[in-house]
mmCIF file of C-alpha atoms and ligand atoms in Angstrom:
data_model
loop_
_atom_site.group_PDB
_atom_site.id
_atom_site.type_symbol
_atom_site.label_atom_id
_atom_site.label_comp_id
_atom_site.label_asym_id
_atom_site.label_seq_id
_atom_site.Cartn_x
_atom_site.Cartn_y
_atom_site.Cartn_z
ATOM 1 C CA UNK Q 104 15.935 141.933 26.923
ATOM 2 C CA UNK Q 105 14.284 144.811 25.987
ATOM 3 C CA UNK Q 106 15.499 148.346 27.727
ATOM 4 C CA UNK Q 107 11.687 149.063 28.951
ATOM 5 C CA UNK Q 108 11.845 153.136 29.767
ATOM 6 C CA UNK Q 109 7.962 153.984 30.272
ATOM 7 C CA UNK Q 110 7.446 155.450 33.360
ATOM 8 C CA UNK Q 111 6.025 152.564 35.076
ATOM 9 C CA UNK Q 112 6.382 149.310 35.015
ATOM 10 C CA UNK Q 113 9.846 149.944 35.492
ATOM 11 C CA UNK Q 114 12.450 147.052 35.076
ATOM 12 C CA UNK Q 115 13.170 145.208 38.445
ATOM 13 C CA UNK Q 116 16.689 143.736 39.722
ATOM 14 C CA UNK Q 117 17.299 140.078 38.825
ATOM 15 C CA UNK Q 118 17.641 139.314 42.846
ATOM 16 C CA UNK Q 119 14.324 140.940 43.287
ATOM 17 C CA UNK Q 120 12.312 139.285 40.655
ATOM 18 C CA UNK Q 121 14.015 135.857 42.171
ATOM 19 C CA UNK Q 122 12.272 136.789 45.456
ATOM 20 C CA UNK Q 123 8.768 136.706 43.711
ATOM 21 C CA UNK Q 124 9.345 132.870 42.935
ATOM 22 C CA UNK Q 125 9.560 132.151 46.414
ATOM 23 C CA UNK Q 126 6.931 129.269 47.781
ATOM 24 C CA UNK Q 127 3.957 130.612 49.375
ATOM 25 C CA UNK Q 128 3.428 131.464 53.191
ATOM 26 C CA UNK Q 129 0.924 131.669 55.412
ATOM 27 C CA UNK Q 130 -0.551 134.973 55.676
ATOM 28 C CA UNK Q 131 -2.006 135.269 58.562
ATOM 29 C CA UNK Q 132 1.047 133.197 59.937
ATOM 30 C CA UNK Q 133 4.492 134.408 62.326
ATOM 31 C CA UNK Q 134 6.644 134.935 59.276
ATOM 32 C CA UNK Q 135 4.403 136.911 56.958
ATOM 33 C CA UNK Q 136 3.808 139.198 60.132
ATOM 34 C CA UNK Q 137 7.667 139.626 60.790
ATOM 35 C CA UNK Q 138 7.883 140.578 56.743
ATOM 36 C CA UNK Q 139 4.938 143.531 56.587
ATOM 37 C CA UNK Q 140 6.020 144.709 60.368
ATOM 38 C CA UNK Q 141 9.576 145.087 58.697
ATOM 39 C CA UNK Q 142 8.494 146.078 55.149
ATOM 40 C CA UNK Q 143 6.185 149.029 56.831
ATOM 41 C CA UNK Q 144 9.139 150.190 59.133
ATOM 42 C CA UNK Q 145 10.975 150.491 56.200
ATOM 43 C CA UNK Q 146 8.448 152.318 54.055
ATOM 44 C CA UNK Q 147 7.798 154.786 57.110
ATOM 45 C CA UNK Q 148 11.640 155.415 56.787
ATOM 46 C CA UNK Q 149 11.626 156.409 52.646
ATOM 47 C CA UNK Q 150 7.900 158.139 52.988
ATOM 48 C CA UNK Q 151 10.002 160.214 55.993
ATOM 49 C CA UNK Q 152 6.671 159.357 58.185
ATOM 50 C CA UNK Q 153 5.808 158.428 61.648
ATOM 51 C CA UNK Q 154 1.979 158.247 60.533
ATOM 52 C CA UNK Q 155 0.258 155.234 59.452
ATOM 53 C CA UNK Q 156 1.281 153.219 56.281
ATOM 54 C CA UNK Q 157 -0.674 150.230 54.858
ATOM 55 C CA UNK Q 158 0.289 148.383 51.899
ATOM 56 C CA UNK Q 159 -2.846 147.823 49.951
ATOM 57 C CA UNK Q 160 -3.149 144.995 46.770
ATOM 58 C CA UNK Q 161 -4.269 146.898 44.201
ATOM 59 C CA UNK Q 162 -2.952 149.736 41.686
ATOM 60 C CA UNK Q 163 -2.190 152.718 42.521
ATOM 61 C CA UNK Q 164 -5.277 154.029 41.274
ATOM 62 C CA UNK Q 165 -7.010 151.942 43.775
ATOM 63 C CA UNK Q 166 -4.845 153.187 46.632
ATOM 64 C CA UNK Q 167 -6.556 156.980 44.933
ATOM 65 C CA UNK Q 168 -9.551 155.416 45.777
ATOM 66 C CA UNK Q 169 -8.723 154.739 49.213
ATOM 67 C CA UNK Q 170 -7.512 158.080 49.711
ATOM 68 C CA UNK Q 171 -11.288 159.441 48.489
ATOM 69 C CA UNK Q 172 -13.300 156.920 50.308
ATOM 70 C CA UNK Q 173 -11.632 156.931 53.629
ATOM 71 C CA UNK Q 174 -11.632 160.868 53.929
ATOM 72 C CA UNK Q 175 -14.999 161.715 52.645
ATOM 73 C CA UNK Q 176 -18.721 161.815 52.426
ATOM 74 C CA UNK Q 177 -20.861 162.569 49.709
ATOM 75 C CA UNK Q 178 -21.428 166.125 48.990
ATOM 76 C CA UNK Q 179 -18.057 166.780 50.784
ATOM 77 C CA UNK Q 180 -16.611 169.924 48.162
ATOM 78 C CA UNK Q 181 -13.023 169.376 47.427
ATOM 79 C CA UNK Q 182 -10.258 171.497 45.210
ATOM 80 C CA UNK Q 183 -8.967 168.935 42.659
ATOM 81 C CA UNK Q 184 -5.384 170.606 41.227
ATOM 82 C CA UNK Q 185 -5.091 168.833 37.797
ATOM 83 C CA UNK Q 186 -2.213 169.383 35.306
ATOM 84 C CA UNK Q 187 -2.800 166.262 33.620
ATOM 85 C CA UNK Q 188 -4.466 162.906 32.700
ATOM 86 C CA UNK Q 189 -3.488 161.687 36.594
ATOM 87 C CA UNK Q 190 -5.250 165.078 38.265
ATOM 88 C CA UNK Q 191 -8.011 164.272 36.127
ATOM 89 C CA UNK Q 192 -8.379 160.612 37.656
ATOM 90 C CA UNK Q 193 -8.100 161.640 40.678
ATOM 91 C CA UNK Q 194 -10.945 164.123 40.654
ATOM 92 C CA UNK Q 195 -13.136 161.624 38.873
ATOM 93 C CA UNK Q 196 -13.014 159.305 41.465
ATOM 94 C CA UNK Q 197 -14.128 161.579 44.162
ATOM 95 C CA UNK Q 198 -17.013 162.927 41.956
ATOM 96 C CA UNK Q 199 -17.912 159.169 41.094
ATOM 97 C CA UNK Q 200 -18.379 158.576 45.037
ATOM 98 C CA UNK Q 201 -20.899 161.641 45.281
ATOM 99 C CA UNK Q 202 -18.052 164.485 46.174
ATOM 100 C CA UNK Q 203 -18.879 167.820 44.609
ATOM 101 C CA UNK Q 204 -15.524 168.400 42.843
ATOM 102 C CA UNK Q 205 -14.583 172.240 41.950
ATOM 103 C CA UNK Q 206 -11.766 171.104 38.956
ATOM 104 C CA UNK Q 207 -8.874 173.848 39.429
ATOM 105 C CA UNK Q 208 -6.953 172.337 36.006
ATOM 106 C CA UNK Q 209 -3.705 174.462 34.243
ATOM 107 C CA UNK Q 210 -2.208 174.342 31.004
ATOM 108 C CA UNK Q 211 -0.830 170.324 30.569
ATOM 109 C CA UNK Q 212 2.721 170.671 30.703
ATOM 110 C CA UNK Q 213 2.904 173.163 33.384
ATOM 111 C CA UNK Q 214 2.793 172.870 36.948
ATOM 112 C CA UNK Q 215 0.038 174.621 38.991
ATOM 113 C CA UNK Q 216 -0.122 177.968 40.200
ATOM 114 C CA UNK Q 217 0.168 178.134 43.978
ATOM 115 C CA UNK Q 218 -1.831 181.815 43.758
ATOM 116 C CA UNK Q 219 -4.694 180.274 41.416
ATOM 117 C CA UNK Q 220 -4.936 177.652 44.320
ATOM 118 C CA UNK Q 221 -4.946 180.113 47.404
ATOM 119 C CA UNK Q 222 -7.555 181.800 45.208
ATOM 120 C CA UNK Q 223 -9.819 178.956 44.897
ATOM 121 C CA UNK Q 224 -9.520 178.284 48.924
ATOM 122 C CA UNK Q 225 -10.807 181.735 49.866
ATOM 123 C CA UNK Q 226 -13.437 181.716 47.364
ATOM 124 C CA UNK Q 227 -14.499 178.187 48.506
ATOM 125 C CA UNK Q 228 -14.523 178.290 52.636
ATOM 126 C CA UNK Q 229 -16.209 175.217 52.849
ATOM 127 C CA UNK Q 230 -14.058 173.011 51.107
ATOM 128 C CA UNK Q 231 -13.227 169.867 52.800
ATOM 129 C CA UNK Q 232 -9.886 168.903 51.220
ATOM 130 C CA UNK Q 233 -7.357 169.617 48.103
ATOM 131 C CA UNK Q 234 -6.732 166.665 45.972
ATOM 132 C CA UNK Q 235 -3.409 167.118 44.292
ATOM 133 C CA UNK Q 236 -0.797 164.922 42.084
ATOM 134 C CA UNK Q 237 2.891 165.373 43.206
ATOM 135 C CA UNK Q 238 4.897 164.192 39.929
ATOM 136 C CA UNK Q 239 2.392 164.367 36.965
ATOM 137 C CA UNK Q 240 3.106 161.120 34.674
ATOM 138 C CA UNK Q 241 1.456 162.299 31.341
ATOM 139 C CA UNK Q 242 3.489 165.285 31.178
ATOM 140 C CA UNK Q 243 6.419 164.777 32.975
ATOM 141 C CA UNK Q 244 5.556 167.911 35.421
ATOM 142 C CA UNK Q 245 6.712 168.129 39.226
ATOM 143 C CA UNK Q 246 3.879 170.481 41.009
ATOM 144 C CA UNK Q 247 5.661 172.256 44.313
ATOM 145 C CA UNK Q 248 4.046 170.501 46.519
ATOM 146 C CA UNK Q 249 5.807 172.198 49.499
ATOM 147 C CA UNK Q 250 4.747 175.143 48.351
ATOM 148 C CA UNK Q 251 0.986 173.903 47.584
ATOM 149 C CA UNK Q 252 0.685 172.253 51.306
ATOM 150 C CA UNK Q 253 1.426 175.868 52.824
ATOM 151 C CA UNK Q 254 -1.687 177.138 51.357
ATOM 152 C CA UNK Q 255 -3.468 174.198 51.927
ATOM 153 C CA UNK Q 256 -2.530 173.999 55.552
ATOM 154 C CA UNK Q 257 -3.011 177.895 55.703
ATOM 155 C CA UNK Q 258 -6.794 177.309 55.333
ATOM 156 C CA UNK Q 259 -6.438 174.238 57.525
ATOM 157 C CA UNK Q 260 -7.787 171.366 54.948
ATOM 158 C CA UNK Q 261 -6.958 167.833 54.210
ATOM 159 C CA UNK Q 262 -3.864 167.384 51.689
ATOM 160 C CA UNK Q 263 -4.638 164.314 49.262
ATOM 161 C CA UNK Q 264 -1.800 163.532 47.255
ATOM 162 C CA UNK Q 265 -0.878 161.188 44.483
ATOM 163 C CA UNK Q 266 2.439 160.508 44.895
ATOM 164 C CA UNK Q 267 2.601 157.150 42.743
ATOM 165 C CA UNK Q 268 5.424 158.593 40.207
ATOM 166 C CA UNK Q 269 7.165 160.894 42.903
ATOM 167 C CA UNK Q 270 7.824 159.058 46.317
ATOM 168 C CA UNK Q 271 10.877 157.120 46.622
ATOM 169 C CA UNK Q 272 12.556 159.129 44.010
ATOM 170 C CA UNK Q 273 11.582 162.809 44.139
ATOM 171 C CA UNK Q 274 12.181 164.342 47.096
ATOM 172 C CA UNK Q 275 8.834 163.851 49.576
ATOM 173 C CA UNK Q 276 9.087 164.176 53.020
ATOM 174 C CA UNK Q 277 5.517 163.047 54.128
ATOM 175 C CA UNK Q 278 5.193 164.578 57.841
ATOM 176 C CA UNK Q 279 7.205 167.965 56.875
ATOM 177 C CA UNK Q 280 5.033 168.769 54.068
ATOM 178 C CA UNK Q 281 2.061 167.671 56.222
ATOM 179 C CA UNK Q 282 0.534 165.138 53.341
ATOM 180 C CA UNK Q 283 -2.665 163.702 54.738
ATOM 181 C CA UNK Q 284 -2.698 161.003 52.513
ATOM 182 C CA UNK Q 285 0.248 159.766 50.480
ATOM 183 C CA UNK Q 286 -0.452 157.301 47.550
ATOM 184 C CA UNK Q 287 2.160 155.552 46.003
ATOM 185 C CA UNK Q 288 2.460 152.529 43.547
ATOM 186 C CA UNK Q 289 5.101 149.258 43.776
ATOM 187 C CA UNK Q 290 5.630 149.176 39.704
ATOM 188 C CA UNK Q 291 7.294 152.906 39.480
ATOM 189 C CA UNK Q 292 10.515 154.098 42.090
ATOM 190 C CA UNK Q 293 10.305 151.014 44.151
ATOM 191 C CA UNK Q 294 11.966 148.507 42.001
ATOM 192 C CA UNK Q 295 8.809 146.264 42.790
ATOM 193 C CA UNK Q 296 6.301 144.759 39.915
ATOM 194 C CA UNK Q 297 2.570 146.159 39.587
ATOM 195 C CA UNK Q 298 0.711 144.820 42.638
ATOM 196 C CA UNK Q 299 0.796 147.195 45.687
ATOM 197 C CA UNK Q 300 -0.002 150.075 46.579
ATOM 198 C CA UNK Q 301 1.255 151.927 49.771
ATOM 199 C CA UNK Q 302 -0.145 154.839 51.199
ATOM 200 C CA UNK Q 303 0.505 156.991 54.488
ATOM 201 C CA UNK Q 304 -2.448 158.717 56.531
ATOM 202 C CA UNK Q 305 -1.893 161.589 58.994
ATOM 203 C CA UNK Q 306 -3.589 161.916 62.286
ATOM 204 C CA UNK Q 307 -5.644 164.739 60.559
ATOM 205 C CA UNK Q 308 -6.919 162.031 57.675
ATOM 206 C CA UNK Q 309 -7.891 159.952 60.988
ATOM 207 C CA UNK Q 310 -10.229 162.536 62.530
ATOM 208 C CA UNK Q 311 -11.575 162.681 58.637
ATOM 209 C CA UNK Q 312 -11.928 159.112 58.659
ATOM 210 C CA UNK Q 313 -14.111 158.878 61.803
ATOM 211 C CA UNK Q 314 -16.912 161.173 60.069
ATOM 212 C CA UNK Q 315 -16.366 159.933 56.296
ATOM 213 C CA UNK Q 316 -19.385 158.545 54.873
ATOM 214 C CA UNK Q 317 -18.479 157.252 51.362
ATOM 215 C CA UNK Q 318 -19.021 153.446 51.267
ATOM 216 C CA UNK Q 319 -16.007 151.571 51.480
ATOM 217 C CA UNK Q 320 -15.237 147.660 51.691
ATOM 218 C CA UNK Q 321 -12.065 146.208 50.549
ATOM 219 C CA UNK Q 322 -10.125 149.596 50.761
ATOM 220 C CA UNK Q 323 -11.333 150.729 54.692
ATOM 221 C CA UNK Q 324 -8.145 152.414 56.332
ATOM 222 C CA UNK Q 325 -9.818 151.208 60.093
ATOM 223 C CA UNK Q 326 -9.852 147.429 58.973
ATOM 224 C CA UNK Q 327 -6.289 147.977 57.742
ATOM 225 C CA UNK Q 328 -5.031 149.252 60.763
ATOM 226 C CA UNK Q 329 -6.814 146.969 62.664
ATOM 227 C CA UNK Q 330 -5.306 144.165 61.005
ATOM 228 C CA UNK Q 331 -1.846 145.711 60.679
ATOM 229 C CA UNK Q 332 -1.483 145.354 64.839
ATOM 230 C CA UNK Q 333 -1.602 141.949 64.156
ATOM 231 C CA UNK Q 334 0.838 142.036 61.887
ATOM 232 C CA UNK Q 335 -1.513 141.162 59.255
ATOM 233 C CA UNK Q 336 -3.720 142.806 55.909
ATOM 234 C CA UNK Q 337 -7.553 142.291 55.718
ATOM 235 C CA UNK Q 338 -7.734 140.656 52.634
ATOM 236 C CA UNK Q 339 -5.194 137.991 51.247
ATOM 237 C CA UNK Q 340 -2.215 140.444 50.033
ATOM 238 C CA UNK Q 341 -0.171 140.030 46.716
ATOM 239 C CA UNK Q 342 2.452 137.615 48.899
ATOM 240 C CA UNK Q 343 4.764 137.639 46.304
ATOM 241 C CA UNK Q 344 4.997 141.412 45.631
ATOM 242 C CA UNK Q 345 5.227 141.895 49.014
ATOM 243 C CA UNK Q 346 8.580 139.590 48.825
ATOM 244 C CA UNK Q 347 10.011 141.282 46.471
ATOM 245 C CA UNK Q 348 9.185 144.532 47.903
ATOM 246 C CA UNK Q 349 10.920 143.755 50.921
ATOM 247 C CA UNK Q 350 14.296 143.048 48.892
ATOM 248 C CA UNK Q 351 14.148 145.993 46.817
ATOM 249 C CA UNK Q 352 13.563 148.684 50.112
ATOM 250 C CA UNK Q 353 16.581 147.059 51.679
ATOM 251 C CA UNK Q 354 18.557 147.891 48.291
ATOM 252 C CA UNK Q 355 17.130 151.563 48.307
ATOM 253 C CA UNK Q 356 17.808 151.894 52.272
ATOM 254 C CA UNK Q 357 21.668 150.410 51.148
ATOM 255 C CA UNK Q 358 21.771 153.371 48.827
ATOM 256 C CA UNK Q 359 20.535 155.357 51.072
ATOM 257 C CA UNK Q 360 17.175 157.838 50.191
ATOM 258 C CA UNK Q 361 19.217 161.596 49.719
ATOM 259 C CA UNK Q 362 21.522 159.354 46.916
ATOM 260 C CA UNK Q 363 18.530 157.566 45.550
ATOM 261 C CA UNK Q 364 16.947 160.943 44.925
ATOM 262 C CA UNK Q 365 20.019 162.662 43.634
ATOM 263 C CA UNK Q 366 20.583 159.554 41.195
ATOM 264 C CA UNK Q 367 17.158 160.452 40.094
ATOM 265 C CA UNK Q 368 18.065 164.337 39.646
ATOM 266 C CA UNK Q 369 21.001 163.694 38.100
ATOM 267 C CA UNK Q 370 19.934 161.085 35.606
ATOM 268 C CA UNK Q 371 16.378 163.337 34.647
ATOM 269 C CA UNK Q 372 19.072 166.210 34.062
ATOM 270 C CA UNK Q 373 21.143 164.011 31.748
ATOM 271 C CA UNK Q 374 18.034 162.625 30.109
ATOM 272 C CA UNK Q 375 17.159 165.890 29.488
ATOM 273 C CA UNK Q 376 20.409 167.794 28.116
ATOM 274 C CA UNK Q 377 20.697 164.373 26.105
ATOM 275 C CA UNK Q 378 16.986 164.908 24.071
ATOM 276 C CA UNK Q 379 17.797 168.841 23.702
ATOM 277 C CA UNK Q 380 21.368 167.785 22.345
ATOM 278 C CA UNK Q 381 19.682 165.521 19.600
ATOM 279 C CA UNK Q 382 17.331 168.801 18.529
ATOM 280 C CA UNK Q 383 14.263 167.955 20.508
ATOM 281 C CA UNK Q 384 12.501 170.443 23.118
ATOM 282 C CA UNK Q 385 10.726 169.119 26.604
ATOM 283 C CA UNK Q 386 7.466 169.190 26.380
ATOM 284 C CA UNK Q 387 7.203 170.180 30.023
ATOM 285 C CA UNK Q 388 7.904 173.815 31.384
ATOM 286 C CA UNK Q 389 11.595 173.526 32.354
ATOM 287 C CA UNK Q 390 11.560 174.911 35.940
ATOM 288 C CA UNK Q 391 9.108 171.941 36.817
ATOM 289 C CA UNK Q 392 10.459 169.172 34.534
ATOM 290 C CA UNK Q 393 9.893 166.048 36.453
ATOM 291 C CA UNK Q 394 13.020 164.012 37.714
ATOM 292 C CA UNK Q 395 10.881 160.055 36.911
ATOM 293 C CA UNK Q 396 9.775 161.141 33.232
ATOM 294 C CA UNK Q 397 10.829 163.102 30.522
ATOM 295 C CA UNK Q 398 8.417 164.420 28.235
ATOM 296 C CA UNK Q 399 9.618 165.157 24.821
ATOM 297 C CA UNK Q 400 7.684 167.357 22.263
ATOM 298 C CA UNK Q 401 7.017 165.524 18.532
ATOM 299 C CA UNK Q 402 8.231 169.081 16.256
ATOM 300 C CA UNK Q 403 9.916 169.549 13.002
ATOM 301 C CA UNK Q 404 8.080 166.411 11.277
ATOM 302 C CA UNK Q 405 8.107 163.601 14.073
ATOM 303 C CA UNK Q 406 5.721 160.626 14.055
ATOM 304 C CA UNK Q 407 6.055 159.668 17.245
ATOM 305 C CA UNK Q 408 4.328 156.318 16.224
ATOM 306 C CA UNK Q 409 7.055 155.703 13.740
ATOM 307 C CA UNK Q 410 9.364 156.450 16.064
ATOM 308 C CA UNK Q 411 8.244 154.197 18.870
ATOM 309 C CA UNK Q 412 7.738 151.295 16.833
ATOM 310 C CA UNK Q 413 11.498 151.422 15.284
ATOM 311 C CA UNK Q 414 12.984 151.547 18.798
ATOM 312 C CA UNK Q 415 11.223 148.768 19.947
ATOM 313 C CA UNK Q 416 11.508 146.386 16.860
ATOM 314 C CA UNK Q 417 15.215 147.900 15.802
ATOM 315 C CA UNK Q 418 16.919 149.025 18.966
ATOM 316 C CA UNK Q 419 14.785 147.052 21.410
ATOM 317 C CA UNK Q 420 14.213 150.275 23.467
ATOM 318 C CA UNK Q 421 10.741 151.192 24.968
ATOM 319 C CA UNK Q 422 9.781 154.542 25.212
ATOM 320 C CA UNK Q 423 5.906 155.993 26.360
ATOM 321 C CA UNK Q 424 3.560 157.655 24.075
ATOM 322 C CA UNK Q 425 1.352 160.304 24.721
ATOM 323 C CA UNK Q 426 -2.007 160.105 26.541
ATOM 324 C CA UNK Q 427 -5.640 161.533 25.399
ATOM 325 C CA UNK Q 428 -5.228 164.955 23.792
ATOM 326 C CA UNK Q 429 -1.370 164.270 24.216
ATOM 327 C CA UNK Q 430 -1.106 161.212 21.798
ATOM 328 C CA UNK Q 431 0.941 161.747 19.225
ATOM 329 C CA UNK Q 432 1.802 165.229 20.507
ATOM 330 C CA UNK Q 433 4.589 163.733 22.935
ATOM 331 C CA UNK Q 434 6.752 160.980 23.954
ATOM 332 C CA UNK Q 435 8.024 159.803 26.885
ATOM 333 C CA UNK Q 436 11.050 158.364 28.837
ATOM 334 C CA UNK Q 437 10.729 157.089 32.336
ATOM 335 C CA UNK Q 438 13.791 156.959 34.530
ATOM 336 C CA UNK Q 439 13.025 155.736 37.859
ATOM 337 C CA UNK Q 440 13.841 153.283 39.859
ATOM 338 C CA UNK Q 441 16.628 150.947 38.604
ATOM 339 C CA UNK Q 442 17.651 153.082 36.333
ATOM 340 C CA UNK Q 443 21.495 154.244 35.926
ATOM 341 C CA UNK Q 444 23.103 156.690 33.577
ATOM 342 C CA UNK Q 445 23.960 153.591 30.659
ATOM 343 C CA UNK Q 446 20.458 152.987 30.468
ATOM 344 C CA UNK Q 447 19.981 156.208 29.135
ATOM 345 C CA UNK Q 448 22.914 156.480 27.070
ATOM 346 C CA UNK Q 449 21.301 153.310 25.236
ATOM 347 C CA UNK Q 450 18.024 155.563 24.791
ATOM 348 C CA UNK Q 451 19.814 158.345 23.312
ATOM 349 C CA UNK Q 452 22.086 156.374 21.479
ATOM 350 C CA UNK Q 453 19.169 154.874 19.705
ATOM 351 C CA UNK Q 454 17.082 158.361 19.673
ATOM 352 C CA UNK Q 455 20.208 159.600 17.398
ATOM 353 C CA UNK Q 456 19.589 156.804 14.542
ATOM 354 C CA UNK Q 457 15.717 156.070 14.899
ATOM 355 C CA UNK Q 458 14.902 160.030 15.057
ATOM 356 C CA UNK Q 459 15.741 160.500 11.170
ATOM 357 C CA UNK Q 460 13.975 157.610 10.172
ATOM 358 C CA UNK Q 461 10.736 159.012 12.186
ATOM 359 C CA UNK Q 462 10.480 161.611 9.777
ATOM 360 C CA UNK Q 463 12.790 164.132 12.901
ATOM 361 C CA UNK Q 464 14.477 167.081 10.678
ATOM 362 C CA UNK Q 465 15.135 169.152 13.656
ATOM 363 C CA UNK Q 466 18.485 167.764 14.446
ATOM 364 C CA UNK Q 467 21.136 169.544 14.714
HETATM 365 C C1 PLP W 267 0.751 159.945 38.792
HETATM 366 C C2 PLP W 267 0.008 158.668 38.586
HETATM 367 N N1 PLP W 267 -1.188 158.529 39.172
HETATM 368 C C3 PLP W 267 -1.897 157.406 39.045
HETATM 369 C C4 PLP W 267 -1.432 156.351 38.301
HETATM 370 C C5 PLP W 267 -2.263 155.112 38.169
HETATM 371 O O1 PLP W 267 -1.631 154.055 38.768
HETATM 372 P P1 PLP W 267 -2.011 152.543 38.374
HETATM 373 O O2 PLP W 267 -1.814 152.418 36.908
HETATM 374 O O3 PLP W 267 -1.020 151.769 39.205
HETATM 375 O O4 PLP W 267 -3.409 152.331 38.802
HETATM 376 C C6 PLP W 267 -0.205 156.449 37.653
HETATM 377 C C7 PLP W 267 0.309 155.339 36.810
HETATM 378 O O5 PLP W 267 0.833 155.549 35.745
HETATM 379 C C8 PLP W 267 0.535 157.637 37.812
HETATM 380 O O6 PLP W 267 1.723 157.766 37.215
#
């Protein structure tokens, strides 16, 4: 079995995957109901919400899409913070559905500046909401998103936030750090495979919803909820996902969230002493380097390609390339979810061999 560290799809516990081979149910039947009642209670606990959550069948780039369409109307002006290929997304959805986007984008590998955003808010009164990703995948960059929903909430507008590689491993606590809309995505800290997406939505991101505009079918947050008293989804859900997910938020509630989050902190701190040990640098300012994904720069004669390939074929270790402008430029190791400290110690093991081969002369 291969030791798959991208950041997302992350490997899954044997007992969970089992759960996904369970025979079908009825969905709109008693037992399904008792499962998403008790799966949503349980996702309100790690999203540290008392607000609605839905679990949506889709991506997480769908669930982005919900957070757009279910907020907005066209010609709506929104703030869309991007430090990456994920802030980029985001913004293009909500220009695709008519919004008139004002792009606020920093340097990739650094985290935004809270003054650059206050600055955009009081330049831009009419601004509807601030799109923003928590834990930028592409460059393994945490944004302070405490820090970026003051300001936001100082100028009293909607908080949109793509938590997909943050929540259930990064410290989030939805309701404190008044998130209007929380996206997140089953194939990254849950333990889950690709399938769902979960997102929260403040009472705030209700009064939006009542005067949003922006067509909407399969993703509308009102049918959700509607369906959700009765203890059902709109549209048939990803049953087996949902099975699975159900295991694997017991197993994190077990652990409890505060040690599932400081497993996370302590392995990304490991991860990351472990690459600068072998020679390498992050490629991500150090103050924000993200706790789900290390970003590593390629320097002193990597080929990352090289590099990636031997792994996988020689040391049966998968490691993340770089995106866009960033391929080539970077690689990257994802460490969330079931991940524990010998899972990394395989990576670097294999880092220390394959490195030289990939053309590395960096190391010390
Ligand atoms: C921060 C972030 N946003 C959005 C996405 C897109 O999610 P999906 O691939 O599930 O649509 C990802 C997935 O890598 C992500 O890490």
């Amino acid at each position: 079995m291969d030791n798959l560290r991208i950041p997302g799809p992350t490997p899954c516990p044997e007992v969970v995957l089992k759960e996904m081979s369970r025979q079908m149910i009825n969905h709109r039947g008693s037992e399904f109901a008792q499962i998403l009642n008790g799966v949503t209670d349980k996702l309100k606990q790690l999203f540290q919400t008392k607000n609605d959550v839905f679990l949506l069948t889709g991506s997480g780039t769908g669930g982005l899409e919900a957070a757009v369409v279910n907020t907005l109307s066209p010609g709506d002006k929104v703030i869309a913070v991007s430090i990456g290929v994920f802030g980029d997304r985001f913004a293009a959805i909500a220009q695709k559905f008519g919004a008139e986007v004002i792009p606020l984008n920093f340097e990739w590998g650094k985290a935004a500046d809270i003054d650059e955003i206050r600055k955009s808010l009081k330049k831009e009164p009419d601004v509807k909401a601030v799109l923003v990703t928590h834990n930028e995948t592409s460059t393994g960059v945490t944004n302070d998103l405490a820090q970026i929903s003051t300001v936001v909430k100082e100028f009293d507008k909607l908080l949109l936030v793509d938590a997909i590689s943050s929540l259930g491993s990064i410290e989030l606590p939805v309701d404190d750090w008044h998130c209007d809309i929380t996206v997140t995505g089953s194939q990254k800290g849950w333990m889950v495979p690709p399938g769902l997406a979960m997102v929260a939505i403040s009472e705030k991101a209700w009064q939006a919803n009542s005067q949003a505009k922006m067509p909407r079918f399969y993703w509308d947050f009102a049918k959700a909820k509607s369906y959700l008293e009765k203890g059902q989804t709109p549209w048939t859900p990803a049953i087996s996902v949902v099975f699975a997910l159900k295991l694997a938020l017991e197993m994190m509630l077990q652990e409890g969230l505060a040690n599932v989050i400081a497993r996370h902190a302590r392995i990304a701190q490991m991860t990351h002493d472990g690459v600068k040990a072998l020679g390498l640098s992050l490629f991500a300012e150090e103050s924000h380097a993200s706790n789900t994904v290390t970003s590593i720069a390629a320097s002193d004669g990597l080929n990352v390609a090289k590099l990636l390939k031997i792994l996988r074929e020689e040391h049966h270790v998968v490691l993340g390339g770089g995106q866009q402008k960033l391929s080539g430029q970077i690689f990257r190791i994802g460490h969330l979810g079931w991940v524990n400290e010998e899972d990394i110690n395989m990576v670097l093991k294999s880092l220390m061999i394959a490195l030289p081969q990939a053309g590395f002369k960096g190391a010390s």
